[in-house]
């Protein structure tokens, strides 16, 4: 084996491989080049900084004006936004008012074109029905005032079974009444109460009042001749009572009434 190695060395000396050697660059030269490029970049950065500083020095007032203008524009936009919000709130209020007005007009229109149902006293009353809509004779609800301008006894004019007249209607109100008899040419107060009872209605303030000037000779000419009742819309089946008062003491009145119903 040793002889073979010696033979190879004689045939192929080491100098034959010199042409295949890879040159290794000097480390110092490479670092110097990198340092030079970094220095050049630093110089460029310094130049940019100097240019910006010069621009800022030359245009400081302009930049301040631009900043001031931008702030003023921002304030203006804020004011505009506030104004738009105020207008939006105003439009919302108008929209709400319009809807409320539309509902009110609709209610008035509905009441104006609803049917009127006439009621008189039922000849044979029951616990749930006090009024009659089909009686031929005009049976009046007879009322008596108490002494000294005090309301007399309440007379029930509607029971729970007296409304609605039209199946499916859910609300009604007493629209008016007609005087059929009075025994005094004097001023009467008429009060209509509705609710669970007279006491409950008075406590809850669910009642309405009006004036009537009696004409004993011509009761239907008692003033006003068309007696309108101002009252809330109530659920069908609501009970109602009526009372009168007269300064002259225990005077009397007979009346009938009418209603409007709504679905």
PDB file of C-alpha atoms in Angstrom, residues 2-202:
ATOM      1  CA  UNK A   2       2.818   2.406   0.849  1.00  0.00           C
ATOM      2  CA  UNK A   3       4.540   1.621  -2.434  1.00  0.00           C
ATOM      3  CA  UNK A   4       1.320   2.507  -4.309  1.00  0.00           C
ATOM      4  CA  UNK A   5       1.075   5.903  -2.592  1.00  0.00           C
ATOM      5  CA  UNK A   6       4.708   6.735  -3.379  1.00  0.00           C
ATOM      6  CA  UNK A   7       4.178   5.781  -7.006  1.00  0.00           C
ATOM      7  CA  UNK A   8       1.165   8.123  -7.265  1.00  0.00           C
ATOM      8  CA  UNK A   9       3.102  11.004  -5.745  1.00  0.00           C
ATOM      9  CA  UNK A  10       5.873  10.548  -8.267  1.00  0.00           C
ATOM     10  CA  UNK A  11       3.481  10.436 -11.168  1.00  0.00           C
ATOM     11  CA  UNK A  12       1.252  13.341  -9.964  1.00  0.00           C
ATOM     12  CA  UNK A  13       3.174  15.904  -7.902  1.00  0.00           C
ATOM     13  CA  UNK A  14       1.186  18.472  -5.695  1.00  0.00           C
ATOM     14  CA  UNK A  15       2.162  21.323  -7.995  1.00  0.00           C
ATOM     15  CA  UNK A  16      -0.248  19.939 -10.581  1.00  0.00           C
ATOM     16  CA  UNK A  17      -3.243  20.980  -8.408  1.00  0.00           C
ATOM     17  CA  UNK A  18      -2.273  24.631  -8.043  1.00  0.00           C
ATOM     18  CA  UNK A  19      -4.522  25.702 -10.928  1.00  0.00           C
ATOM     19  CA  UNK A  20      -7.610  24.478  -8.996  1.00  0.00           C
ATOM     20  CA  UNK A  21      -7.075  26.565  -5.876  1.00  0.00           C
ATOM     21  CA  UNK A  22     -10.034  28.896  -4.892  1.00  0.00           C
ATOM     22  CA  UNK A  23      -8.941  32.455  -4.054  1.00  0.00           C
ATOM     23  CA  UNK A  24     -10.115  33.745  -0.654  1.00  0.00           C
ATOM     24  CA  UNK A  25     -10.810  37.476  -0.559  1.00  0.00           C
ATOM     25  CA  UNK A  26      -9.195  39.547   2.101  1.00  0.00           C
ATOM     26  CA  UNK A  27     -11.581  40.142   5.001  1.00  0.00           C
ATOM     27  CA  UNK A  28     -10.349  43.673   5.545  1.00  0.00           C
ATOM     28  CA  UNK A  29     -11.172  44.844   2.029  1.00  0.00           C
ATOM     29  CA  UNK A  30     -14.788  43.548   2.269  1.00  0.00           C
ATOM     30  CA  UNK A  31     -15.458  45.300   5.588  1.00  0.00           C
ATOM     31  CA  UNK A  32     -14.040  48.533   4.216  1.00  0.00           C
ATOM     32  CA  UNK A  33     -16.447  48.428   1.283  1.00  0.00           C
ATOM     33  CA  UNK A  34     -19.431  47.792   3.556  1.00  0.00           C
ATOM     34  CA  UNK A  35     -18.344  50.635   5.836  1.00  0.00           C
ATOM     35  CA  UNK A  36     -18.095  52.932   2.838  1.00  0.00           C
ATOM     36  CA  UNK A  37     -21.621  52.129   1.695  1.00  0.00           C
ATOM     37  CA  UNK A  38     -23.010  52.666   5.204  1.00  0.00           C
ATOM     38  CA  UNK A  39     -21.206  56.013   5.407  1.00  0.00           C
ATOM     39  CA  UNK A  40     -22.657  57.031   2.027  1.00  0.00           C
ATOM     40  CA  UNK A  41     -26.173  56.094   3.216  1.00  0.00           C
ATOM     41  CA  UNK A  42     -25.640  58.094   6.393  1.00  0.00           C
ATOM     42  CA  UNK A  43     -24.542  61.101   4.333  1.00  0.00           C
ATOM     43  CA  UNK A  44     -27.671  60.780   2.191  1.00  0.00           C
ATOM     44  CA  UNK A  45     -29.859  60.655   5.299  1.00  0.00           C
ATOM     45  CA  UNK A  46     -28.107  63.726   6.662  1.00  0.00           C
ATOM     46  CA  UNK A  47     -28.764  65.540   3.378  1.00  0.00           C
ATOM     47  CA  UNK A  48     -32.465  64.648   3.510  1.00  0.00           C
ATOM     48  CA  UNK A  49     -32.678  65.828   7.108  1.00  0.00           C
ATOM     49  CA  UNK A  50     -30.915  69.073   6.195  1.00  0.00           C
ATOM     50  CA  UNK A  51     -33.304  69.607   3.284  1.00  0.00           C
ATOM     51  CA  UNK A  52     -36.351  69.049   5.508  1.00  0.00           C
ATOM     52  CA  UNK A  53     -34.948  71.374   8.163  1.00  0.00           C
ATOM     53  CA  UNK A  54     -34.309  74.047   5.557  1.00  0.00           C
ATOM     54  CA  UNK A  55     -37.854  73.651   4.194  1.00  0.00           C
ATOM     55  CA  UNK A  56     -39.330  73.869   7.657  1.00  0.00           C
ATOM     56  CA  UNK A  57     -37.253  76.973   8.435  1.00  0.00           C
ATOM     57  CA  UNK A  58     -38.235  78.628   5.176  1.00  0.00           C
ATOM     58  CA  UNK A  59     -41.890  77.660   5.356  1.00  0.00           C
ATOM     59  CA  UNK A  60     -42.605  77.642   9.066  1.00  0.00           C
ATOM     60  CA  UNK A  61     -45.302  80.297   8.804  1.00  0.00           C
ATOM     61  CA  UNK A  62     -46.906  78.494   5.875  1.00  0.00           C
ATOM     62  CA  UNK A  63     -47.039  75.235   7.793  1.00  0.00           C
ATOM     63  CA  UNK A  64     -48.531  77.046  10.785  1.00  0.00           C
ATOM     64  CA  UNK A  65     -51.161  78.605   8.527  1.00  0.00           C
ATOM     65  CA  UNK A  66     -51.958  75.206   7.044  1.00  0.00           C
ATOM     66  CA  UNK A  67     -52.298  73.752  10.533  1.00  0.00           C
ATOM     67  CA  UNK A  68     -54.542  76.640  11.603  1.00  0.00           C
ATOM     68  CA  UNK A  69     -56.655  76.227   8.464  1.00  0.00           C
ATOM     69  CA  UNK A  70     -56.965  72.497   9.110  1.00  0.00           C
ATOM     70  CA  UNK A  71     -58.117  73.145  12.682  1.00  0.00           C
ATOM     71  CA  UNK A  72     -60.630  75.731  11.481  1.00  0.00           C
ATOM     72  CA  UNK A  73     -61.926  73.268   8.894  1.00  0.00           C
ATOM     73  CA  UNK A  74     -62.247  70.602  11.579  1.00  0.00           C
ATOM     74  CA  UNK A  75     -64.216  73.004  13.805  1.00  0.00           C
ATOM     75  CA  UNK A  76     -66.422  73.915  10.846  1.00  0.00           C
ATOM     76  CA  UNK A  77     -67.091  70.248  10.141  1.00  0.00           C
ATOM     77  CA  UNK A  78     -67.940  69.729  13.813  1.00  0.00           C
ATOM     78  CA  UNK A  79     -70.392  72.641  13.681  1.00  0.00           C
ATOM     79  CA  UNK A  80     -71.890  71.248  10.482  1.00  0.00           C
ATOM     80  CA  UNK A  81     -72.267  67.832  12.108  1.00  0.00           C
ATOM     81  CA  UNK A  82     -73.960  69.432  15.127  1.00  0.00           C
ATOM     82  CA  UNK A  83     -76.323  71.350  12.835  1.00  0.00           C
ATOM     83  CA  UNK A  84     -77.154  68.195  10.896  1.00  0.00           C
ATOM     84  CA  UNK A  85     -77.903  66.365  14.151  1.00  0.00           C
ATOM     85  CA  UNK A  86     -80.145  69.231  15.285  1.00  0.00           C
ATOM     86  CA  UNK A  87     -81.971  69.172  11.949  1.00  0.00           C
ATOM     87  CA  UNK A  88     -82.291  65.404  12.212  1.00  0.00           C
ATOM     88  CA  UNK A  89     -83.833  65.736  15.677  1.00  0.00           C
ATOM     89  CA  UNK A  90     -86.154  68.432  14.336  1.00  0.00           C
ATOM     90  CA  UNK A  91     -87.208  66.201  11.449  1.00  0.00           C
ATOM     91  CA  UNK A  92     -87.820  63.371  13.914  1.00  0.00           C
ATOM     92  CA  UNK A  93     -90.066  65.671  15.955  1.00  0.00           C
ATOM     93  CA  UNK A  94     -91.920  66.702  12.785  1.00  0.00           C
ATOM     94  CA  UNK A  95     -92.288  63.042  11.809  1.00  0.00           C
ATOM     95  CA  UNK A  96     -93.655  62.180  15.254  1.00  0.00           C
ATOM     96  CA  UNK A  97     -96.063  65.123  15.134  1.00  0.00           C
ATOM     97  CA  UNK A  98     -97.176  64.118  11.639  1.00  0.00           C
ATOM     98  CA  UNK A  99     -97.846  60.558  12.758  1.00  0.00           C
ATOM     99  CA  UNK A 100     -99.770  61.810  15.791  1.00  0.00           C
ATOM    100  CA  UNK A 101    -101.767  64.178  13.597  1.00  0.00           C
ATOM    101  CA  UNK A 102    -102.499  61.386  11.137  1.00  0.00           C
ATOM    102  CA  UNK A 103    -103.742  59.158  13.946  1.00  0.00           C
ATOM    103  CA  UNK A 104    -105.899  61.984  15.320  1.00  0.00           C
ATOM    104  CA  UNK A 105    -107.360  62.742  11.893  1.00  0.00           C
ATOM    105  CA  UNK A 106    -107.984  59.037  11.378  1.00  0.00           C
ATOM    106  CA  UNK A 107    -109.813  58.824  14.717  1.00  0.00           C
ATOM    107  CA  UNK A 108    -111.922  61.879  13.891  1.00  0.00           C
ATOM    108  CA  UNK A 109    -112.677  60.519  10.434  1.00  0.00           C
ATOM    109  CA  UNK A 110    -113.632  57.143  11.884  1.00  0.00           C
ATOM    110  CA  UNK A 111    -115.919  58.701  14.493  1.00  0.00           C
ATOM    111  CA  UNK A 112    -117.484  61.104  11.996  1.00  0.00           C
ATOM    112  CA  UNK A 113    -118.488  58.231   9.735  1.00  0.00           C
ATOM    113  CA  UNK A 114    -119.441  55.683  12.387  1.00  0.00           C
ATOM    114  CA  UNK A 115    -123.006  54.621  13.073  1.00  0.00           C
ATOM    115  CA  UNK A 116    -125.098  56.223  15.806  1.00  0.00           C
ATOM    116  CA  UNK A 117    -127.057  53.858  18.041  1.00  0.00           C
ATOM    117  CA  UNK A 118    -130.004  55.161  20.080  1.00  0.00           C
ATOM    118  CA  UNK A 119    -130.628  53.866  23.596  1.00  0.00           C
ATOM    119  CA  UNK A 120    -133.621  54.221  25.882  1.00  0.00           C
ATOM    120  CA  UNK A 121    -134.410  52.622  29.223  1.00  0.00           C
ATOM    121  CA  UNK A 122    -135.110  48.941  29.002  1.00  0.00           C
ATOM    122  CA  UNK A 123    -138.655  48.118  30.112  1.00  0.00           C
ATOM    123  CA  UNK A 124    -137.470  45.052  32.022  1.00  0.00           C
ATOM    124  CA  UNK A 125    -133.898  45.581  33.126  1.00  0.00           C
ATOM    125  CA  UNK A 126    -131.464  42.848  34.161  1.00  0.00           C
ATOM    126  CA  UNK A 127    -128.227  42.871  36.095  1.00  0.00           C
ATOM    127  CA  UNK A 128    -126.171  43.195  32.892  1.00  0.00           C
ATOM    128  CA  UNK A 129    -128.550  45.080  30.582  1.00  0.00           C
ATOM    129  CA  UNK A 130    -130.099  48.456  31.398  1.00  0.00           C
ATOM    130  CA  UNK A 131    -130.679  50.000  27.969  1.00  0.00           C
ATOM    131  CA  UNK A 132    -132.783  49.046  24.970  1.00  0.00           C
ATOM    132  CA  UNK A 133    -132.109  49.840  21.327  1.00  0.00           C
ATOM    133  CA  UNK A 134    -135.253  48.311  19.831  1.00  0.00           C
ATOM    134  CA  UNK A 135    -138.046  49.720  22.012  1.00  0.00           C
ATOM    135  CA  UNK A 136    -140.743  51.531  20.055  1.00  0.00           C
ATOM    136  CA  UNK A 137    -141.741  53.715  22.986  1.00  0.00           C
ATOM    137  CA  UNK A 138    -139.232  56.205  24.372  1.00  0.00           C
ATOM    138  CA  UNK A 139    -138.669  54.942  27.883  1.00  0.00           C
ATOM    139  CA  UNK A 140    -136.607  57.646  29.564  1.00  0.00           C
ATOM    140  CA  UNK A 141    -134.028  57.218  32.258  1.00  0.00           C
ATOM    141  CA  UNK A 142    -135.661  59.169  35.095  1.00  0.00           C
ATOM    142  CA  UNK A 143    -133.312  61.242  37.252  1.00  0.00           C
ATOM    143  CA  UNK A 144    -133.819  63.334  40.378  1.00  0.00           C
ATOM    144  CA  UNK A 145    -131.484  65.998  41.718  1.00  0.00           C
ATOM    145  CA  UNK A 146    -130.632  66.238  45.397  1.00  0.00           C
ATOM    146  CA  UNK A 147    -131.183  69.426  47.376  1.00  0.00           C
ATOM    147  CA  UNK A 148    -128.901  72.449  47.272  1.00  0.00           C
ATOM    148  CA  UNK A 149    -127.106  71.892  43.939  1.00  0.00           C
ATOM    149  CA  UNK A 150    -126.037  68.389  44.893  1.00  0.00           C
ATOM    150  CA  UNK A 151    -125.968  65.474  42.491  1.00  0.00           C
ATOM    151  CA  UNK A 152    -128.784  63.041  43.105  1.00  0.00           C
ATOM    152  CA  UNK A 153    -128.754  59.263  42.983  1.00  0.00           C
ATOM    153  CA  UNK A 154    -126.881  57.742  40.036  1.00  0.00           C
ATOM    154  CA  UNK A 155    -129.020  55.796  37.574  1.00  0.00           C
ATOM    155  CA  UNK A 156    -127.304  53.066  35.563  1.00  0.00           C
ATOM    156  CA  UNK A 157    -127.803  53.541  31.819  1.00  0.00           C
ATOM    157  CA  UNK A 158    -125.446  50.877  30.421  1.00  0.00           C
ATOM    158  CA  UNK A 159    -124.727  47.342  31.607  1.00  0.00           C
ATOM    159  CA  UNK A 160    -121.962  45.009  30.532  1.00  0.00           C
ATOM    160  CA  UNK A 161    -124.211  43.335  27.928  1.00  0.00           C
ATOM    161  CA  UNK A 162    -125.430  46.547  26.276  1.00  0.00           C
ATOM    162  CA  UNK A 163    -122.356  47.098  24.101  1.00  0.00           C
ATOM    163  CA  UNK A 164    -121.211  46.413  21.456  1.00  0.00           C
ATOM    164  CA  UNK A 165    -124.119  46.612  19.046  1.00  0.00           C
ATOM    165  CA  UNK A 166    -121.910  45.347  16.194  1.00  0.00           C
ATOM    166  CA  UNK A 167    -120.048  42.112  16.912  1.00  0.00           C
ATOM    167  CA  UNK A 168    -116.305  42.714  16.791  1.00  0.00           C
ATOM    168  CA  UNK A 169    -116.378  46.372  17.793  1.00  0.00           C
ATOM    169  CA  UNK A 170    -114.056  46.901  20.734  1.00  0.00           C
ATOM    170  CA  UNK A 171    -114.605  50.510  21.858  1.00  0.00           C
ATOM    171  CA  UNK A 172    -117.429  53.021  22.145  1.00  0.00           C
ATOM    172  CA  UNK A 173    -118.364  56.359  23.637  1.00  0.00           C
ATOM    173  CA  UNK A 174    -121.618  58.069  24.536  1.00  0.00           C
ATOM    174  CA  UNK A 175    -121.964  60.712  21.836  1.00  0.00           C
ATOM    175  CA  UNK A 176    -124.940  62.698  23.121  1.00  0.00           C
ATOM    176  CA  UNK A 177    -128.326  62.644  24.834  1.00  0.00           C
ATOM    177  CA  UNK A 178    -131.788  64.112  24.420  1.00  0.00           C
ATOM    178  CA  UNK A 179    -133.930  65.624  27.172  1.00  0.00           C
ATOM    179  CA  UNK A 180    -137.411  64.083  27.155  1.00  0.00           C
ATOM    180  CA  UNK A 181    -138.795  65.733  30.285  1.00  0.00           C
ATOM    181  CA  UNK A 182    -137.943  68.337  32.941  1.00  0.00           C
ATOM    182  CA  UNK A 183    -140.106  69.868  35.656  1.00  0.00           C
ATOM    183  CA  UNK A 184    -138.195  73.133  36.059  1.00  0.00           C
ATOM    184  CA  UNK A 185    -137.268  76.009  33.786  1.00  0.00           C
ATOM    185  CA  UNK A 186    -133.826  76.221  35.340  1.00  0.00           C
ATOM    186  CA  UNK A 187    -130.213  75.206  34.954  1.00  0.00           C
ATOM    187  CA  UNK A 188    -129.257  71.548  35.380  1.00  0.00           C
ATOM    188  CA  UNK A 189    -125.897  69.879  35.635  1.00  0.00           C
ATOM    189  CA  UNK A 190    -125.660  66.426  34.059  1.00  0.00           C
ATOM    190  CA  UNK A 191    -122.842  64.016  34.933  1.00  0.00           C
ATOM    191  CA  UNK A 192    -122.101  60.718  33.173  1.00  0.00           C
ATOM    192  CA  UNK A 193    -119.799  58.309  35.025  1.00  0.00           C
ATOM    193  CA  UNK A 194    -118.233  55.119  33.648  1.00  0.00           C
ATOM    194  CA  UNK A 195    -116.119  52.319  35.080  1.00  0.00           C
ATOM    195  CA  UNK A 196    -116.501  49.403  37.463  1.00  0.00           C
ATOM    196  CA  UNK A 197    -118.822  51.416  39.732  1.00  0.00           C
ATOM    197  CA  UNK A 198    -119.913  54.999  40.389  1.00  0.00           C
ATOM    198  CA  UNK A 199    -117.438  55.301  43.268  1.00  0.00           C
ATOM    199  CA  UNK A 200    -114.602  53.872  41.155  1.00  0.00           C
ATOM    200  CA  UNK A 201    -115.423  56.205  38.270  1.00  0.00           C
ATOM    201  CA  UNK A 202    -115.516  59.266  40.508  1.00  0.00           C
TER     202      UNK A 202
END
